[in-house]
């Protein structure tokens, strides 16, 4: 488990911000493979995938995954509007995952990760697109997420999808 005091930066995108969210969900469709044949298929996560997805996220070096989150992954799949997807490799293993859902009237992306050997192939963008599409279909018009301060590449990625840093608010959290 990583310490709880790691600084984070909040990002948000909404339909009211220059129609960013609908534009993101329409425009994000890069191929998940670049001329090498299908290495992964983006599919909706189900409860049976929860253990493998939790293990994948927990082991991923860039994901801030806490031990108390593992049992909650299966619940995220069934809690509307579920927007959890995996990039399933042709051999059945998890190659990437996104955990997203509703937080009141806003959507949230809790985690997104792609295996190191599959990075830079549009898979994270495809996962984000699927999650954002699912949230939008369920009436969610504002989505937020957090990135760690020491992850500038995450901020570049999310900004490329229309997210922008929040201003005028501070995120507070407490582990219960």
Short mmCIF file of N, CA and C in Angstrom, two decimals:
data_model
loop_
_atom_site.label_atom_id
_atom_site.label_comp_id
_atom_site.label_asym_id
_atom_site.label_seq_id
_atom_site.Cartn_x
_atom_site.Cartn_y
_atom_site.Cartn_z
N UNK A 1 0.83 -1.18 0.00
CA UNK A 1 0.00 0.00 0.00
C UNK A 1 0.87 1.23 0.00
N UNK A 2 0.53 2.19 -0.84
CA UNK A 2 1.28 3.44 -0.91
C UNK A 2 0.77 4.41 0.14
N UNK A 3 1.61 5.34 0.58
CA UNK A 3 1.16 6.29 1.59
C UNK A 3 0.00 7.14 1.08
N UNK A 4 -0.83 7.62 2.02
CA UNK A 4 -2.01 8.40 1.64
C UNK A 4 -1.68 9.87 1.39
N UNK A 5 -0.47 10.29 1.66
CA UNK A 5 -0.16 11.71 1.56
C UNK A 5 0.43 12.12 0.21
N UNK A 6 0.42 11.24 -0.78
CA UNK A 6 0.97 11.61 -2.08
C UNK A 6 0.12 12.71 -2.71
N UNK A 7 0.76 13.79 -3.17
CA UNK A 7 -0.01 14.88 -3.78
C UNK A 7 -0.66 14.44 -5.08
N UNK A 8 -1.86 14.98 -5.33
CA UNK A 8 -2.59 14.66 -6.54
C UNK A 8 -3.08 15.95 -7.17
N UNK A 9 -3.34 15.91 -8.44
CA UNK A 9 -3.92 17.03 -9.15
C UNK A 9 -5.24 16.56 -9.72
N UNK A 10 -6.29 17.34 -9.53
CA UNK A 10 -7.60 16.99 -10.06
C UNK A 10 -7.78 17.52 -11.47
N UNK A 11 -8.44 16.76 -12.30
CA UNK A 11 -8.76 17.14 -13.67
C UNK A 11 -10.24 16.95 -13.87
N UNK A 12 -10.82 17.75 -14.73
CA UNK A 12 -12.25 17.64 -14.99
C UNK A 12 -12.54 17.98 -16.44
N UNK A 13 -13.55 17.36 -16.98
CA UNK A 13 -14.07 17.72 -18.31
C UNK A 13 -15.57 17.60 -18.23
N UNK A 14 -16.27 18.47 -18.94
CA UNK A 14 -17.72 18.39 -18.93
C UNK A 14 -18.29 18.86 -20.24
N UNK A 15 -19.54 18.52 -20.47
CA UNK A 15 -20.23 18.95 -21.69
C UNK A 15 -20.36 20.46 -21.72
N UNK A 16 -20.40 21.10 -20.57
CA UNK A 16 -20.52 22.55 -20.51
C UNK A 16 -19.23 23.28 -20.80
N UNK A 17 -18.12 22.61 -20.80
CA UNK A 17 -16.82 23.22 -21.04
C UNK A 17 -16.47 23.10 -22.51
N UNK A 18 -17.12 23.90 -23.34
CA UNK A 18 -16.82 23.86 -24.76
C UNK A 18 -17.21 22.54 -25.40
N UNK A 19 -18.19 21.85 -24.83
CA UNK A 19 -18.64 20.58 -25.36
C UNK A 19 -17.51 19.55 -25.41
N UNK A 20 -16.61 19.62 -24.44
CA UNK A 20 -15.42 18.76 -24.44
C UNK A 20 -15.76 17.28 -24.31
N UNK A 21 -16.66 16.91 -23.40
CA UNK A 21 -16.93 15.49 -23.18
C UNK A 21 -17.53 14.83 -24.41
N UNK A 22 -18.57 15.39 -25.04
CA UNK A 22 -19.07 14.75 -26.26
C UNK A 22 -18.01 14.69 -27.35
N UNK A 23 -17.21 15.72 -27.48
CA UNK A 23 -16.16 15.71 -28.50
C UNK A 23 -15.15 14.61 -28.20
N UNK A 24 -14.81 14.42 -26.92
CA UNK A 24 -13.87 13.36 -26.56
C UNK A 24 -14.42 12.01 -26.92
N UNK A 25 -15.67 11.77 -26.57
CA UNK A 25 -16.22 10.44 -26.78
C UNK A 25 -16.42 10.14 -28.26
N UNK A 26 -16.61 11.16 -29.08
CA UNK A 26 -16.74 10.93 -30.53
C UNK A 26 -15.38 10.75 -31.18
N UNK A 27 -14.40 11.48 -30.71
CA UNK A 27 -13.13 11.56 -31.43
C UNK A 27 -12.12 10.48 -31.06
N UNK A 28 -12.29 9.79 -29.97
CA UNK A 28 -11.27 8.87 -29.50
C UNK A 28 -11.47 7.47 -30.05
N UNK A 29 -10.93 7.21 -31.18
CA UNK A 29 -11.05 5.87 -31.72
C UNK A 29 -9.79 5.44 -32.45
N UNK A 30 -8.59 5.66 -31.85
CA UNK A 30 -7.39 5.21 -32.53
C UNK A 30 -7.31 3.69 -32.48
N UNK A 31 -6.63 3.10 -33.43
CA UNK A 31 -6.50 1.64 -33.39
C UNK A 31 -5.71 1.20 -32.17
N UNK A 32 -6.13 0.10 -31.57
CA UNK A 32 -5.44 -0.41 -30.39
C UNK A 32 -4.16 -1.14 -30.78
N UNK A 33 -3.98 -1.39 -32.02
CA UNK A 33 -2.74 -2.00 -32.49
C UNK A 33 -2.31 -1.22 -33.71
N UNK A 34 -1.07 -1.17 -33.97
CA UNK A 34 -0.59 -0.40 -35.11
C UNK A 34 -0.03 -1.34 -36.17
N UNK A 35 -0.94 -1.97 -36.90
CA UNK A 35 -0.54 -2.83 -38.00
C UNK A 35 -0.03 -4.20 -37.60
N UNK A 36 -0.19 -4.60 -36.36
CA UNK A 36 0.34 -5.88 -35.92
C UNK A 36 -0.74 -6.93 -35.72
N UNK A 37 -1.96 -6.63 -36.10
CA UNK A 37 -3.04 -7.57 -35.82
C UNK A 37 -3.60 -7.31 -34.45
N UNK A 38 -4.75 -7.84 -34.15
CA UNK A 38 -5.39 -7.54 -32.87
C UNK A 38 -4.67 -8.19 -31.69
N UNK A 39 -4.08 -7.38 -30.83
CA UNK A 39 -3.41 -7.88 -29.63
C UNK A 39 -4.36 -7.89 -28.44
N UNK A 40 -5.34 -6.97 -28.46
CA UNK A 40 -6.31 -6.88 -27.38
C UNK A 40 -7.68 -6.58 -27.96
N UNK A 41 -8.68 -6.90 -27.16
CA UNK A 41 -10.05 -6.53 -27.47
C UNK A 41 -10.57 -5.78 -26.25
N UNK A 42 -11.19 -4.63 -26.47
CA UNK A 42 -11.77 -3.86 -25.37
C UNK A 42 -13.16 -4.43 -25.09
N UNK A 43 -13.36 -4.92 -23.87
CA UNK A 43 -14.63 -5.52 -23.49
C UNK A 43 -15.06 -4.98 -22.13
N UNK A 44 -16.37 -5.01 -21.89
CA UNK A 44 -16.88 -4.60 -20.58
C UNK A 44 -16.38 -5.59 -19.53
N UNK A 45 -15.95 -5.06 -18.42
CA UNK A 45 -15.49 -5.89 -17.32
C UNK A 45 -16.71 -6.50 -16.63
N UNK A 46 -16.59 -7.74 -16.18
CA UNK A 46 -17.67 -8.33 -15.38
C UNK A 46 -17.10 -8.80 -14.04
N UNK A 47 -17.97 -9.24 -13.17
CA UNK A 47 -17.54 -9.63 -11.82
C UNK A 47 -16.45 -10.70 -11.85
N UNK A 48 -16.51 -11.58 -12.82
CA UNK A 48 -15.51 -12.66 -12.91
C UNK A 48 -14.11 -12.11 -13.18
N UNK A 49 -14.01 -10.92 -13.78
CA UNK A 49 -12.72 -10.30 -14.07
C UNK A 49 -12.13 -9.54 -12.88
N UNK A 50 -12.94 -9.30 -11.85
CA UNK A 50 -12.55 -8.38 -10.78
C UNK A 50 -11.24 -8.74 -10.11
N UNK A 51 -11.04 -10.00 -9.77
CA UNK A 51 -9.80 -10.40 -9.10
C UNK A 51 -8.58 -10.16 -9.96
N UNK A 52 -8.66 -10.53 -11.22
CA UNK A 52 -7.52 -10.34 -12.13
C UNK A 52 -7.26 -8.85 -12.37
N UNK A 53 -8.34 -8.06 -12.48
CA UNK A 53 -8.16 -6.62 -12.68
C UNK A 53 -7.55 -5.98 -11.44
N UNK A 54 -8.02 -6.34 -10.26
CA UNK A 54 -7.45 -5.79 -9.03
C UNK A 54 -5.97 -6.14 -8.92
N UNK A 55 -5.61 -7.38 -9.22
CA UNK A 55 -4.20 -7.79 -9.18
C UNK A 55 -3.37 -7.02 -10.21
N UNK A 56 -3.93 -6.82 -11.41
CA UNK A 56 -3.25 -6.07 -12.46
C UNK A 56 -2.98 -4.63 -12.00
N UNK A 57 -4.01 -3.98 -11.46
CA UNK A 57 -3.86 -2.59 -11.02
C UNK A 57 -2.91 -2.48 -9.84
N UNK A 58 -3.02 -3.41 -8.90
CA UNK A 58 -2.16 -3.38 -7.72
C UNK A 58 -0.68 -3.54 -8.09
N UNK A 59 -0.41 -4.35 -9.10
CA UNK A 59 0.97 -4.60 -9.52
C UNK A 59 1.51 -3.53 -10.47
N UNK A 60 0.63 -2.72 -11.03
CA UNK A 60 1.06 -1.74 -12.03
C UNK A 60 1.85 -0.62 -11.35
N UNK A 61 3.05 -0.31 -11.87
CA UNK A 61 3.91 0.66 -11.19
C UNK A 61 3.39 2.10 -11.18
N UNK A 62 2.48 2.45 -12.07
CA UNK A 62 2.01 3.84 -12.11
C UNK A 62 0.63 4.04 -11.50
N UNK A 63 0.06 3.00 -10.94
CA UNK A 63 -1.30 3.10 -10.38
C UNK A 63 -1.22 3.23 -8.86
N UNK A 64 -1.96 4.18 -8.35
CA UNK A 64 -2.07 4.42 -6.90
C UNK A 64 -3.25 3.60 -6.39
N UNK A 65 -3.05 2.29 -6.24
CA UNK A 65 -4.11 1.35 -5.86
C UNK A 65 -3.91 0.94 -4.41
N UNK A 66 -4.94 1.11 -3.61
CA UNK A 66 -4.84 0.79 -2.19
C UNK A 66 -5.40 -0.61 -1.92
N UNK A 67 -4.89 -1.25 -0.90
CA UNK A 67 -5.32 -2.63 -0.62
C UNK A 67 -6.82 -2.72 -0.33
N UNK A 68 -7.44 -1.69 0.24
CA UNK A 68 -8.86 -1.74 0.51
C UNK A 68 -9.72 -1.63 -0.74
N UNK A 69 -9.12 -1.26 -1.88
CA UNK A 69 -9.89 -1.14 -3.11
C UNK A 69 -10.17 -2.49 -3.78
N UNK A 70 -9.31 -3.47 -3.59
CA UNK A 70 -9.43 -4.75 -4.28
C UNK A 70 -10.82 -5.38 -4.14
N UNK A 71 -11.38 -5.49 -2.93
CA UNK A 71 -12.71 -6.10 -2.84
C UNK A 71 -13.82 -5.24 -3.44
N UNK A 72 -13.57 -3.97 -3.67
CA UNK A 72 -14.59 -3.07 -4.21
C UNK A 72 -14.65 -3.07 -5.73
N UNK A 73 -13.65 -3.66 -6.38
CA UNK A 73 -13.62 -3.66 -7.85
C UNK A 73 -14.83 -4.40 -8.41
N UNK A 74 -15.17 -5.54 -7.85
CA UNK A 74 -16.33 -6.30 -8.34
C UNK A 74 -17.61 -5.50 -8.19
N UNK A 75 -17.74 -4.74 -7.11
CA UNK A 75 -18.94 -3.91 -6.91
C UNK A 75 -19.01 -2.79 -7.93
N UNK A 76 -17.87 -2.24 -8.34
CA UNK A 76 -17.86 -1.15 -9.31
C UNK A 76 -18.48 -1.57 -10.63
N UNK A 77 -18.35 -2.84 -10.97
CA UNK A 77 -18.89 -3.35 -12.23
C UNK A 77 -20.41 -3.35 -12.24
N UNK A 78 -21.01 -3.56 -11.09
CA UNK A 78 -22.46 -3.69 -11.03
C UNK A 78 -23.17 -2.41 -10.56
N UNK A 79 -22.42 -1.43 -10.12
CA UNK A 79 -23.01 -0.18 -9.63
C UNK A 79 -23.23 0.77 -10.80
N UNK A 80 -24.50 1.08 -11.15
CA UNK A 80 -24.74 1.95 -12.30
C UNK A 80 -24.26 3.37 -12.04
N UNK A 81 -23.78 4.09 -13.00
CA UNK A 81 -23.53 3.59 -14.35
C UNK A 81 -22.13 2.99 -14.42
N UNK A 82 -22.03 1.70 -14.46
CA UNK A 82 -20.74 1.03 -14.55
C UNK A 82 -20.07 1.39 -15.87
N UNK A 83 -18.84 1.77 -15.79
CA UNK A 83 -18.07 2.14 -16.97
C UNK A 83 -16.68 1.53 -16.84
N UNK A 84 -16.64 0.25 -16.56
CA UNK A 84 -15.40 -0.48 -16.33
C UNK A 84 -15.13 -1.39 -17.53
N UNK A 85 -13.94 -1.26 -18.08
CA UNK A 85 -13.59 -2.02 -19.28
C UNK A 85 -12.19 -2.58 -19.13
N UNK A 86 -11.95 -3.66 -19.85
CA UNK A 86 -10.61 -4.25 -19.88
C UNK A 86 -10.15 -4.40 -21.32
N UNK A 87 -8.85 -4.37 -21.48
CA UNK A 87 -8.22 -4.72 -22.75
C UNK A 87 -7.75 -6.16 -22.56
N UNK A 88 -8.51 -7.08 -23.14
CA UNK A 88 -8.19 -8.51 -22.97
C UNK A 88 -7.27 -8.95 -24.09
N UNK A 89 -6.14 -9.53 -23.69
CA UNK A 89 -5.18 -10.06 -24.67
C UNK A 89 -5.77 -11.30 -25.34
N UNK A 90 -5.21 -11.66 -26.48
CA UNK A 90 -5.72 -12.83 -27.19
C UNK A 90 -5.57 -14.11 -26.37
N UNK A 91 -4.62 -14.12 -25.42
CA UNK A 91 -4.46 -15.30 -24.56
C UNK A 91 -5.33 -15.24 -23.30
N UNK A 92 -6.18 -14.20 -23.20
CA UNK A 92 -7.10 -14.08 -22.08
C UNK A 92 -6.62 -13.22 -20.93
N UNK A 93 -5.31 -12.91 -20.88
CA UNK A 93 -4.79 -12.09 -19.78
C UNK A 93 -5.24 -10.64 -19.92
N UNK A 94 -5.20 -9.91 -18.81
CA UNK A 94 -5.52 -8.50 -18.79
C UNK A 94 -4.33 -7.71 -19.35
N UNK A 95 -4.60 -6.89 -20.36
CA UNK A 95 -3.56 -6.03 -20.93
C UNK A 95 -3.75 -4.58 -20.55
N UNK A 96 -4.92 -4.26 -20.01
CA UNK A 96 -5.22 -2.91 -19.58
C UNK A 96 -6.59 -2.88 -18.94
N UNK A 97 -6.86 -1.82 -18.19
CA UNK A 97 -8.15 -1.72 -17.52
C UNK A 97 -8.46 -0.27 -17.20
N UNK A 98 -9.75 0.03 -17.14
CA UNK A 98 -10.22 1.32 -16.65
C UNK A 98 -11.38 1.04 -15.70
N UNK A 99 -11.34 1.71 -14.54
CA UNK A 99 -12.41 1.62 -13.56
C UNK A 99 -13.03 3.01 -13.49
N UNK A 100 -14.29 3.11 -13.88
CA UNK A 100 -14.98 4.40 -13.87
C UNK A 100 -16.43 4.18 -13.45
N UNK A 101 -17.03 5.23 -12.97
CA UNK A 101 -18.42 5.15 -12.57
C UNK A 101 -18.94 6.50 -12.15
N UNK A 102 -20.01 6.50 -11.40
CA UNK A 102 -20.67 7.73 -10.98
C UNK A 102 -20.30 8.06 -9.55
N UNK A 103 -20.13 9.33 -9.32
CA UNK A 103 -19.88 9.85 -7.98
C UNK A 103 -20.86 10.98 -7.80
N UNK A 104 -22.06 10.62 -7.37
CA UNK A 104 -23.13 11.61 -7.32
C UNK A 104 -23.57 11.94 -8.73
N UNK A 105 -23.55 13.22 -9.10
CA UNK A 105 -23.97 13.63 -10.43
C UNK A 105 -22.80 13.72 -11.40
N UNK A 106 -21.62 13.47 -10.92
CA UNK A 106 -20.42 13.49 -11.76
C UNK A 106 -19.92 12.07 -11.98
N UNK A 107 -19.24 11.91 -13.10
CA UNK A 107 -18.55 10.65 -13.33
C UNK A 107 -17.15 10.76 -12.79
N UNK A 108 -16.54 9.63 -12.53
CA UNK A 108 -15.17 9.63 -12.07
C UNK A 108 -14.42 8.47 -12.71
N UNK A 109 -13.20 8.72 -13.04
CA UNK A 109 -12.30 7.65 -13.51
C UNK A 109 -11.34 7.41 -12.37
N UNK A 110 -11.48 6.25 -11.74
CA UNK A 110 -10.66 5.93 -10.58
C UNK A 110 -9.27 5.45 -10.97
N UNK A 111 -9.22 4.57 -11.97
CA UNK A 111 -7.93 4.01 -12.38
C UNK A 111 -7.97 3.69 -13.87
N UNK A 112 -6.81 3.87 -14.50
CA UNK A 112 -6.61 3.39 -15.87
C UNK A 112 -5.15 2.97 -15.97
N UNK A 113 -4.92 1.84 -16.60
CA UNK A 113 -3.54 1.35 -16.75
C UNK A 113 -3.46 0.41 -17.95
N UNK A 114 -2.30 0.39 -18.56
CA UNK A 114 -2.02 -0.51 -19.68
C UNK A 114 -0.68 -1.18 -19.40
N UNK A 115 -0.58 -2.46 -19.69
CA UNK A 115 0.66 -3.21 -19.50
C UNK A 115 1.79 -2.54 -20.29
N UNK A 116 2.96 -2.55 -19.72
CA UNK A 116 4.13 -1.89 -20.32
C UNK A 116 4.36 -2.31 -21.77
N UNK A 117 4.23 -3.60 -22.06
CA UNK A 117 4.51 -4.08 -23.42
C UNK A 117 3.43 -3.70 -24.43
N UNK A 118 2.32 -3.12 -23.97
CA UNK A 118 1.24 -2.71 -24.87
C UNK A 118 1.08 -1.19 -24.94
N UNK A 119 1.95 -0.46 -24.26
CA UNK A 119 1.82 1.00 -24.23
C UNK A 119 2.17 1.61 -25.58
N UNK A 120 1.68 2.82 -25.79
CA UNK A 120 1.90 3.61 -27.02
C UNK A 120 1.25 2.97 -28.24
N UNK A 121 0.12 2.30 -28.01
CA UNK A 121 -0.63 1.68 -29.12
C UNK A 121 -2.08 2.13 -29.15
N UNK A 122 -2.42 3.16 -28.37
CA UNK A 122 -3.77 3.68 -28.36
C UNK A 122 -4.73 2.94 -27.45
N UNK A 123 -4.22 2.01 -26.65
CA UNK A 123 -5.09 1.19 -25.80
C UNK A 123 -5.66 2.01 -24.66
N UNK A 124 -4.85 2.84 -24.01
CA UNK A 124 -5.37 3.69 -22.93
C UNK A 124 -6.43 4.65 -23.47
N UNK A 125 -6.20 5.19 -24.64
CA UNK A 125 -7.18 6.08 -25.25
C UNK A 125 -8.47 5.33 -25.55
N UNK A 126 -8.36 4.12 -26.07
CA UNK A 126 -9.56 3.32 -26.35
C UNK A 126 -10.30 2.97 -25.07
N UNK A 127 -9.58 2.63 -24.00
CA UNK A 127 -10.24 2.36 -22.72
C UNK A 127 -10.95 3.60 -22.20
N UNK A 128 -10.27 4.75 -22.27
CA UNK A 128 -10.88 6.01 -21.81
C UNK A 128 -12.13 6.31 -22.63
N UNK A 129 -12.05 6.13 -23.94
CA UNK A 129 -13.19 6.40 -24.82
C UNK A 129 -14.39 5.54 -24.45
N UNK A 130 -14.14 4.25 -24.21
CA UNK A 130 -15.24 3.35 -23.82
C UNK A 130 -15.88 3.82 -22.50
N UNK A 131 -15.05 4.17 -21.52
CA UNK A 131 -15.58 4.60 -20.22
C UNK A 131 -16.37 5.90 -20.37
N UNK A 132 -15.83 6.86 -21.09
CA UNK A 132 -16.51 8.14 -21.28
C UNK A 132 -17.82 7.97 -22.06
N UNK A 133 -17.81 7.12 -23.06
CA UNK A 133 -19.05 6.83 -23.81
C UNK A 133 -20.11 6.24 -22.88
N UNK A 134 -19.72 5.28 -22.04
CA UNK A 134 -20.68 4.64 -21.13
C UNK A 134 -21.24 5.66 -20.15
N UNK A 135 -20.40 6.52 -19.62
CA UNK A 135 -20.88 7.53 -18.68
C UNK A 135 -21.84 8.49 -19.38
N UNK A 136 -21.48 8.92 -20.57
CA UNK A 136 -22.32 9.87 -21.30
C UNK A 136 -23.69 9.25 -21.64
N UNK A 137 -23.70 7.99 -22.04
CA UNK A 137 -24.97 7.31 -22.34
C UNK A 137 -25.87 7.25 -21.11
N UNK A 138 -25.28 7.32 -19.94
CA UNK A 138 -26.05 7.28 -18.69
C UNK A 138 -26.32 8.67 -18.12
N UNK A 139 -26.15 9.70 -18.94
CA UNK A 139 -26.51 11.05 -18.52
C UNK A 139 -25.46 11.82 -17.75
N UNK A 140 -24.28 11.27 -17.60
CA UNK A 140 -23.21 11.96 -16.89
C UNK A 140 -22.58 12.97 -17.86
N UNK A 141 -22.51 14.23 -17.43
CA UNK A 141 -21.98 15.28 -18.30
C UNK A 141 -20.70 15.92 -17.76
N UNK A 142 -20.26 15.52 -16.59
CA UNK A 142 -19.00 16.02 -16.04
C UNK A 142 -18.25 14.83 -15.44
N UNK A 143 -16.99 14.74 -15.77
CA UNK A 143 -16.14 13.64 -15.31
C UNK A 143 -14.91 14.22 -14.64
N UNK A 144 -14.52 13.65 -13.52
CA UNK A 144 -13.29 14.10 -12.89
C UNK A 144 -12.39 12.92 -12.58
N UNK A 145 -11.13 13.22 -12.38
CA UNK A 145 -10.13 12.22 -12.04
C UNK A 145 -8.97 12.92 -11.37
N UNK A 146 -8.06 12.15 -10.83
CA UNK A 146 -6.88 12.68 -10.18
C UNK A 146 -5.65 12.05 -10.79
N UNK A 147 -4.58 12.83 -10.85
CA UNK A 147 -3.29 12.29 -11.26
C UNK A 147 -2.29 12.61 -10.15
N UNK A 148 -1.28 11.79 -10.02
CA UNK A 148 -0.23 12.06 -9.04
C UNK A 148 0.67 13.17 -9.57
N UNK A 149 1.15 14.00 -8.66
CA UNK A 149 2.04 15.10 -9.05
C UNK A 149 3.26 14.61 -9.81
N UNK A 150 3.77 13.44 -9.43
CA UNK A 150 4.99 12.94 -10.06
C UNK A 150 4.72 12.20 -11.37
N UNK A 151 3.54 12.41 -11.95
CA UNK A 151 3.18 11.74 -13.19
C UNK A 151 2.79 12.76 -14.27
N UNK A 152 3.76 13.53 -14.77
CA UNK A 152 3.42 14.52 -15.80
C UNK A 152 2.88 13.89 -17.08
N UNK A 153 3.31 12.66 -17.38
CA UNK A 153 2.81 12.00 -18.59
C UNK A 153 1.31 11.72 -18.48
N UNK A 154 0.82 11.47 -17.27
CA UNK A 154 -0.62 11.27 -17.08
C UNK A 154 -1.37 12.57 -17.36
N UNK A 155 -0.83 13.68 -16.90
CA UNK A 155 -1.49 14.97 -17.16
C UNK A 155 -1.51 15.28 -18.65
N UNK A 156 -0.43 14.98 -19.36
CA UNK A 156 -0.40 15.20 -20.81
C UNK A 156 -1.45 14.32 -21.48
N UNK A 157 -1.54 13.06 -21.07
CA UNK A 157 -2.52 12.14 -21.64
C UNK A 157 -3.93 12.69 -21.45
N UNK A 158 -4.30 13.01 -20.21
CA UNK A 158 -5.67 13.45 -19.94
C UNK A 158 -5.97 14.80 -20.59
N UNK A 159 -4.99 15.68 -20.65
CA UNK A 159 -5.22 16.96 -21.33
C UNK A 159 -5.47 16.73 -22.82
N UNK A 160 -4.83 15.74 -23.40
CA UNK A 160 -5.04 15.44 -24.82
C UNK A 160 -6.47 14.96 -25.08
N UNK A 161 -7.15 14.53 -24.03
CA UNK A 161 -8.53 14.05 -24.14
C UNK A 161 -9.55 15.11 -23.73
N UNK A 162 -9.09 16.35 -23.51
CA UNK A 162 -9.99 17.44 -23.19
C UNK A 162 -10.14 17.75 -21.72
N UNK A 163 -9.45 17.04 -20.85
CA UNK A 163 -9.51 17.34 -19.42
C UNK A 163 -8.61 18.53 -19.12
N UNK A 164 -8.94 19.25 -18.08
CA UNK A 164 -8.13 20.38 -17.67
C UNK A 164 -8.04 20.40 -16.14
N UNK A 165 -6.96 20.97 -15.60
CA UNK A 165 -6.85 21.03 -14.14
C UNK A 165 -7.98 21.86 -13.55
N UNK A 166 -8.46 21.44 -12.40
CA UNK A 166 -9.47 22.21 -11.70
C UNK A 166 -8.80 23.40 -11.03
N UNK A 167 -9.53 24.48 -10.94
CA UNK A 167 -9.00 25.68 -10.28
C UNK A 167 -9.99 26.13 -9.24
N UNK A 168 -9.48 26.68 -8.17
CA UNK A 168 -10.33 27.24 -7.14
C UNK A 168 -10.89 26.23 -6.16
N UNK A 169 -10.37 25.02 -6.17
CA UNK A 169 -10.81 24.03 -5.19
C UNK A 169 -9.64 23.16 -4.80
N UNK A 170 -9.73 22.62 -3.62
CA UNK A 170 -8.71 21.72 -3.09
C UNK A 170 -9.38 20.40 -2.76
N UNK A 171 -8.76 19.31 -3.13
CA UNK A 171 -9.31 18.00 -2.82
C UNK A 171 -8.82 17.58 -1.43
N UNK A 172 -9.77 17.14 -0.63
CA UNK A 172 -9.46 16.60 0.69
C UNK A 172 -9.96 15.17 0.72
N UNK A 173 -9.27 14.32 1.43
CA UNK A 173 -9.71 12.92 1.54
C UNK A 173 -9.33 12.37 2.90
N UNK A 174 -10.01 11.33 3.28
CA UNK A 174 -9.70 10.62 4.53
C UNK A 174 -9.99 9.15 4.33
N UNK A 175 -9.10 8.31 4.78
CA UNK A 175 -9.35 6.88 4.77
C UNK A 175 -10.20 6.55 5.99
N UNK A 176 -11.28 5.82 5.80
CA UNK A 176 -12.17 5.46 6.91
C UNK A 176 -11.95 4.03 7.35
#
